[in-house]
Amino acid sequence: MASNDAQSPAPSESPRRGRRLVAVLAGSALLVAGGAVGVASAHKSIDLDIDGEERTVSTFAGSVDGLLEEQDVTIGEHDAVGPGPDTALSDGMLVVVRSASQIEVQVNGEPTEMWTTAQTTGEAIQSLGEAGRQVTVAASRSLDGTREALDLPLVDDAPVEILTDDDVVRVQPTGPAYLQDVLDLAGVQLGKLDTVEIGSAADGTAQVRITRVSHELRTEAEEIPFETTEEEDPSLYVGQRRVVQEGAAGERIRASLAVLADEEEQSVGEASDYVTVTEPVARVIAVGTKPRPAPAPAPSSSSSSGGSSSSSSGSGGSSSSGSSEESSGSSVSGDVWAALAQCESGGNPSIVSSNGLYHGLYQFSVATWQSVGGSGLPSEASPAEQTERAKALQARSGWGQWPACSARLGLR
C-alpha cells in the first residue's frame, strides 16, 4: 500500500507538468511569431538609381541616408539625392542619386566654372541657361577626336542642330550620343583648326555651332636700294667717268600669319624678320686716273725782216692773227666749235651719254646747262642754242670744261 501510495502521485503530476510545458512552448511560439512579424516589417525592397544605372536592393535600413551608407554610396558636396537623406524608407520606394561634374562654360560671354548633375551636355546647358543667361560650352576634342570637353554624352535620345556658316542640319540620335556620334550622323567633318561650341536653342534643343578656322600666310615685299661704287680706271683721263655696270634694286620679303574664322579675319600675327629674295646689284662707275697730255705749244710769228714785210702786207698778218685768237680763246671761230662738237658728241645734238648725265653737242650736264641760262635738257635744245651756251661757258670758265677734247684740239 505504502508502495502504492508512494507511487500514486506520479500519474496525477504528469498532466500538470505537461500543461505547463505546453503553455511555455505556446508562449515561445508567440514570441517567435511576434519576432517574425517585426522582421518582416523592417525588410524593404528599394529601387536605387545611381547616375542612370538602376537596380533593386533589399535593405533593413530605415532612411535614405542609411540605405546609401549600407550600399557604400558616398555623396559629394554638389551631388543630388532624391528623396532627401533623412527621408524614411518604404517598400518599393525609388531613390535617385546624381553625381555632380564641374564644367567650364561661357555665361553671357564670360568664362566660369559651374557644377551640374545633368547626364548630358545638352541638359547641363539647358539647366544652367535658365533665368535669361546664355550658356555655351567650348568642345575641345581629344587626340582621337571622339569626345568633347565634358565626359558626358551630348544628348540621350534627343534632337540636335548642327550649325555651320552656311548650313543647318538637324539630326535625331537614338540613345546616348557623343559629339562625334552626332557629327557622323549629320555627315559633317571638322577641320584641324575648326572650333566647336555647344549651346541651346530657345526651345531647349541642343545646338552645335561649328566655326571654320583657317590660316593665311601674308607676305610684304620691300625694295632694297642699290649702292653706287667707283673704280679707278687708268685707261681714262683724269676727270673722265664711265658707267661700267648699271645698278639694280634687290627685294626682300617678310611674312605674317592671319587667322580667319568663317573667312573673316580675326587676327594677324606679328610679322617675321625680312628675308632677302634678290640681292641688289651695285652701280659701278670707272673714274679716270690717266694724266692728261700737255697742251700743244701755240704757233709763234716770225721776227725776221721778211716776216715784217709779210705782216705789213696784211693777208699773212690776218691769218697769223686769226690762229692766235683761236688758241687763246679770246675769239673762237665757228669751225673750232664744230670740231669741238665732233669730238664730244660726234656732232649729234640729241645724244645722251650712257650714264644719262651728259647731253647734246658739247655734253653739258644739266646743272652746268642751267648755270649758263639753259632750261630743260641740253639734248632737247637746238644746235644753235647749244653752241651759244657753250660759248658762254667757255667765256666764263675756259676750255677746261672740255678737258679731253680741248687738249686733243690744242685749245687752251
XYZ file of N, CA, C and O in Angstrom, residues 225-303:
316
model
N 67.513 99.214 -101.999
C 68.185 100.109 -102.945
C 69.621 99.642 -103.224
O 70.274 99.035 -102.369
N 70.098 99.933 -104.442
C 71.467 99.551 -104.788
C 72.433 100.682 -104.432
O 72.039 101.846 -104.310
N 73.671 100.330 -104.262
C 74.719 101.298 -103.968
C 75.465 101.664 -105.245
O 75.419 100.931 -106.236
N 76.138 102.798 -105.203
C 76.982 103.228 -106.318
C 78.430 103.239 -105.857
O 78.756 103.855 -104.830
N 79.269 102.532 -106.574
C 80.687 102.476 -106.227
C 81.520 103.024 -107.388
O 81.058 103.058 -108.537
N 82.731 103.443 -107.074
C 83.644 103.966 -108.090
C 84.912 103.117 -108.124
O 85.386 102.656 -107.083
N 85.404 102.908 -109.332
C 86.649 102.163 -109.533
C 87.617 103.006 -110.364
O 87.205 103.649 -111.339
N 88.857 103.005 -109.955
C 89.861 103.734 -110.735
C 90.123 103.007 -112.045
O 90.207 101.782 -112.093
N 90.243 103.807 -113.113
C 90.476 103.248 -114.436
C 91.641 103.986 -115.090
O 91.501 105.154 -115.493
N 92.788 103.333 -115.207
C 93.966 104.014 -115.781
C 93.848 104.242 -117.287
O 94.668 104.973 -117.863
N 92.828 103.674 -117.923
C 92.673 103.901 -119.360
C 91.919 105.184 -119.658
O 91.866 105.623 -120.808
N 91.319 105.792 -118.615
C 90.597 107.054 -118.788
C 91.409 108.190 -118.209
O 92.144 108.020 -117.223
N 91.280 109.371 -118.873
C 91.967 110.553 -118.377
C 91.336 111.033 -117.078
O 90.172 110.753 -116.790
N 92.100 111.721 -116.305
C 91.606 112.347 -115.091
C 90.416 113.247 -115.452
O 90.499 114.046 -116.382
N 89.330 113.100 -114.705
C 88.126 113.883 -114.989
C 87.117 113.138 -115.828
O 85.950 113.545 -115.900
N 87.550 112.051 -116.479
C 86.613 111.258 -117.261
C 85.979 110.173 -116.378
O 86.629 109.611 -115.509
N 84.705 109.895 -116.640
C 83.968 108.882 -115.882
C 83.165 108.022 -116.870
O 82.667 108.517 -117.881
N 83.005 106.754 -116.544
C 82.265 105.853 -117.431
C 81.540 104.811 -116.582
O 82.104 104.260 -115.634
N 80.251 104.554 -116.927
C 79.466 103.552 -116.210
C 79.890 102.172 -116.687
O 79.752 101.833 -117.856
N 80.416 101.380 -115.760
C 80.857 100.023 -116.084
C 79.705 99.038 -115.911
O 79.542 98.101 -116.692
N 78.891 99.255 -114.877
C 77.781 98.337 -114.582
C 76.592 99.125 -114.054
O 76.733 99.930 -113.132
N 75.442 98.914 -114.679
C 74.235 99.577 -114.207
C 73.755 98.916 -112.912
O 73.862 97.698 -112.742
N 73.210 99.706 -112.003
C 72.708 99.174 -110.739
C 71.301 98.599 -110.884
O 70.557 98.953 -111.797
N 70.955 97.698 -109.984
C 69.614 97.100 -109.958
C 69.196 96.896 -108.505
O 69.983 96.403 -107.686
N 67.966 97.302 -108.182
C 67.459 97.149 -106.813
C 67.196 95.677 -106.498
O 66.846 94.887 -107.379
N 67.382 95.313 -105.239
C 67.059 93.966 -104.791
C 65.664 93.926 -104.171
O 64.921 94.916 -104.199
N 65.302 92.783 -103.596
C 63.979 92.637 -102.990
C 64.084 91.761 -101.742
O 64.817 90.781 -101.730
N 63.333 92.144 -100.729
C 63.239 91.322 -99.536
C 61.776 91.260 -99.107
O 60.983 92.161 -99.419
N 61.408 90.181 -98.420
C 60.019 89.997 -98.003
C 59.975 89.588 -96.539
O 60.947 89.077 -95.983
N 58.832 89.822 -95.934
C 58.558 89.297 -94.599
C 57.133 88.760 -94.588
O 56.295 89.166 -95.411
N 56.855 87.837 -93.680
C 55.572 87.133 -93.680
C 54.876 87.271 -92.329
O 55.521 87.453 -91.289
N 53.563 87.184 -92.355
C 52.751 87.158 -91.137
C 51.608 86.175 -91.348
O 51.217 85.898 -92.492
N 51.081 85.649 -90.247
C 50.032 84.628 -90.317
C 48.719 85.236 -89.837
O 48.618 85.724 -88.714
N 47.720 85.210 -90.722
C 46.387 85.711 -90.375
C 45.479 84.536 -90.016
O 45.554 83.476 -90.631
N 44.629 84.737 -89.007
C 43.652 83.736 -88.599
C 42.281 84.177 -89.103
O 41.824 85.293 -88.800
N 41.641 83.305 -89.876
C 40.326 83.604 -90.429
C 39.297 82.672 -89.794
O 39.527 81.467 -89.674
N 38.166 83.236 -89.372
C 37.057 82.449 -88.833
C 35.870 82.647 -89.751
O 35.378 83.776 -89.900
N 35.433 81.547 -90.387
C 34.379 81.644 -91.403
C 34.719 82.715 -92.428
O 33.897 83.563 -92.788
N 36.000 82.699 -92.857
C 36.547 83.565 -93.904
C 36.621 85.028 -93.508
O 36.899 85.884 -94.349
N 36.409 85.347 -92.245
C 36.564 86.721 -91.766
C 37.810 86.803 -90.901
O 38.031 85.953 -90.039
N 38.602 87.840 -91.138
C 39.860 87.982 -90.414
C 39.607 88.228 -88.929
O 38.842 89.114 -88.546
N 40.258 87.413 -88.096
C 40.152 87.560 -86.657
C 41.378 88.221 -86.055
O 41.284 89.048 -85.159
N 42.538 87.840 -86.555
C 43.780 88.408 -86.033
C 44.896 88.173 -87.039
O 44.797 87.315 -87.909
N 45.944 88.981 -86.890
C 47.132 88.824 -87.726
C 48.332 88.800 -86.792
O 48.516 89.709 -85.969
N 49.127 87.754 -86.901
C 50.292 87.623 -86.029
C 51.389 88.619 -86.376
O 51.354 89.296 -87.416
N 52.348 88.710 -85.496
C 53.475 89.624 -85.714
C 54.294 89.162 -86.926
O 54.524 87.972 -87.115
N 54.677 90.123 -87.740
C 55.424 89.790 -88.953
C 56.817 89.270 -88.591
O 57.425 89.689 -87.600
N 57.300 88.369 -89.417
C 58.634 87.813 -89.216
C 59.690 88.822 -89.667
O 59.370 89.892 -90.206
N 60.948 88.507 -89.437
C 62.025 89.342 -89.937
C 62.079 89.246 -91.457
O 61.638 88.264 -92.060
N 62.643 90.290 -92.070
C 62.763 90.289 -93.528
C 63.743 89.223 -93.989
O 64.753 88.958 -93.330
N 63.417 88.621 -95.113
C 64.289 87.649 -95.760
C 64.591 88.157 -97.158
O 63.669 88.505 -97.915
N 65.876 88.237 -97.507
C 66.272 88.745 -98.820
C 66.010 87.695 -99.890
O 66.449 86.557 -99.778
N 65.274 88.100 -100.907
C 64.961 87.216 -102.026
C 65.934 87.459 -103.171
O 66.442 86.515 -103.779
N 66.187 88.737 -103.470
C 67.116 89.100 -104.548
C 68.099 90.128 -104.013
O 67.681 91.168 -103.483
N 69.369 89.860 -104.150
C 70.389 90.799 -103.708
C 70.469 91.968 -104.695
O 70.334 91.779 -105.910
N 70.707 93.195 -104.193
C 70.858 94.328 -105.116
C 72.180 94.242 -105.877
O 73.145 93.632 -105.406
N 72.211 94.846 -107.054
C 73.428 94.903 -107.878
C 73.946 96.340 -107.847
O 73.202 97.282 -108.162
N 75.187 96.510 -107.451
C 75.762 97.847 -107.312
C 75.991 98.496 -108.674
O 76.277 97.826 -109.669
N 75.857 99.817 -108.715
C 76.213 100.593 -109.919
C 77.691 100.943 -109.824
O 78.145 101.516 -108.831
N 78.436 100.571 -110.850
C 79.887 100.754 -110.837
C 80.265 101.807 -111.867
O 79.877 101.709 -113.047
N 81.025 102.800 -111.421
C 81.483 103.878 -112.306
C 82.999 103.869 -112.317
O 83.658 103.862 -111.265
N 83.554 103.846 -113.535
C 85.007 103.933 -113.693
C 85.425 105.400 -113.675
O 84.809 106.237 -114.354
N 86.442 105.709 -112.888
C 86.948 107.078 -112.755
C 88.369 107.118 -113.305
O 89.231 106.338 -112.880
N 88.591 108.004 -114.264
C 89.894 108.068 -114.920
C 91.013 108.519 -114.011
O 90.835 109.421 -113.184
N 92.168 107.877 -114.163
C 93.376 108.259 -113.400
C 94.545 108.581 -114.321
O 95.618 108.972 -113.852
N 94.379 108.443 -115.626
C 95.460 108.675 -116.580
C 95.725 110.168 -116.708
O 94.816 110.948 -116.957
N 96.979 110.595 -116.537
C 97.285 112.030 -116.656
C 97.012 112.514 -118.073
O 97.238 111.805 -119.057
N 96.522 113.743 -118.176
C 96.268 114.322 -119.492
C 97.588 114.786 -120.119
O 98.500 115.248 -119.418
N 97.663 114.698 -121.455
C 98.891 115.177 -122.126
C 99.009 116.694 -122.036
O 98.001 117.395 -121.941
N 100.232 117.169 -122.080
C 100.453 118.620 -122.044
C 99.907 119.240 -123.319
O 99.971 118.639 -124.405
N 99.298 120.432 -123.245
C 98.751 121.066 -124.442
C 99.851 121.393 -125.450
O 100.993 121.667 -125.085
N 99.504 121.325 -126.720
C 100.485 121.648 -127.778
C 100.852 123.118 -127.713
O 100.013 123.959 -127.411
N 102.125 123.458 -127.986
C 102.546 124.883 -127.932
C 101.870 125.697 -129.028
O 101.611 125.196 -130.115
N 101.571 126.947 -128.729
C 100.931 127.838 -129.712
C 101.956 128.248 -130.768
O 103.137 128.462 -130.470
N 101.546 128.354 -132.045
C 102.485 128.800 -133.104
C 102.942 130.232 -132.868
O 102.153 131.060 -132.412
N 104.231 130.514 -133.124
C 104.767 131.889 -132.911
C 104.983 132.571 -134.261
O 105.264 131.926 -135.262
N 104.876 133.915 -134.341
C 105.078 134.694 -135.573
C 106.572 134.937 -135.796
O 107.362 134.961 -134.861
N 106.993 135.117 -137.078
C 108.412 135.341 -137.432
C 108.845 136.737 -137.041
O 108.091 137.700 -137.175
N 110.074 136.841 -136.538
C 110.602 138.164 -136.163
C 111.577 138.717 -137.201
O 112.195 139.728 -137.002
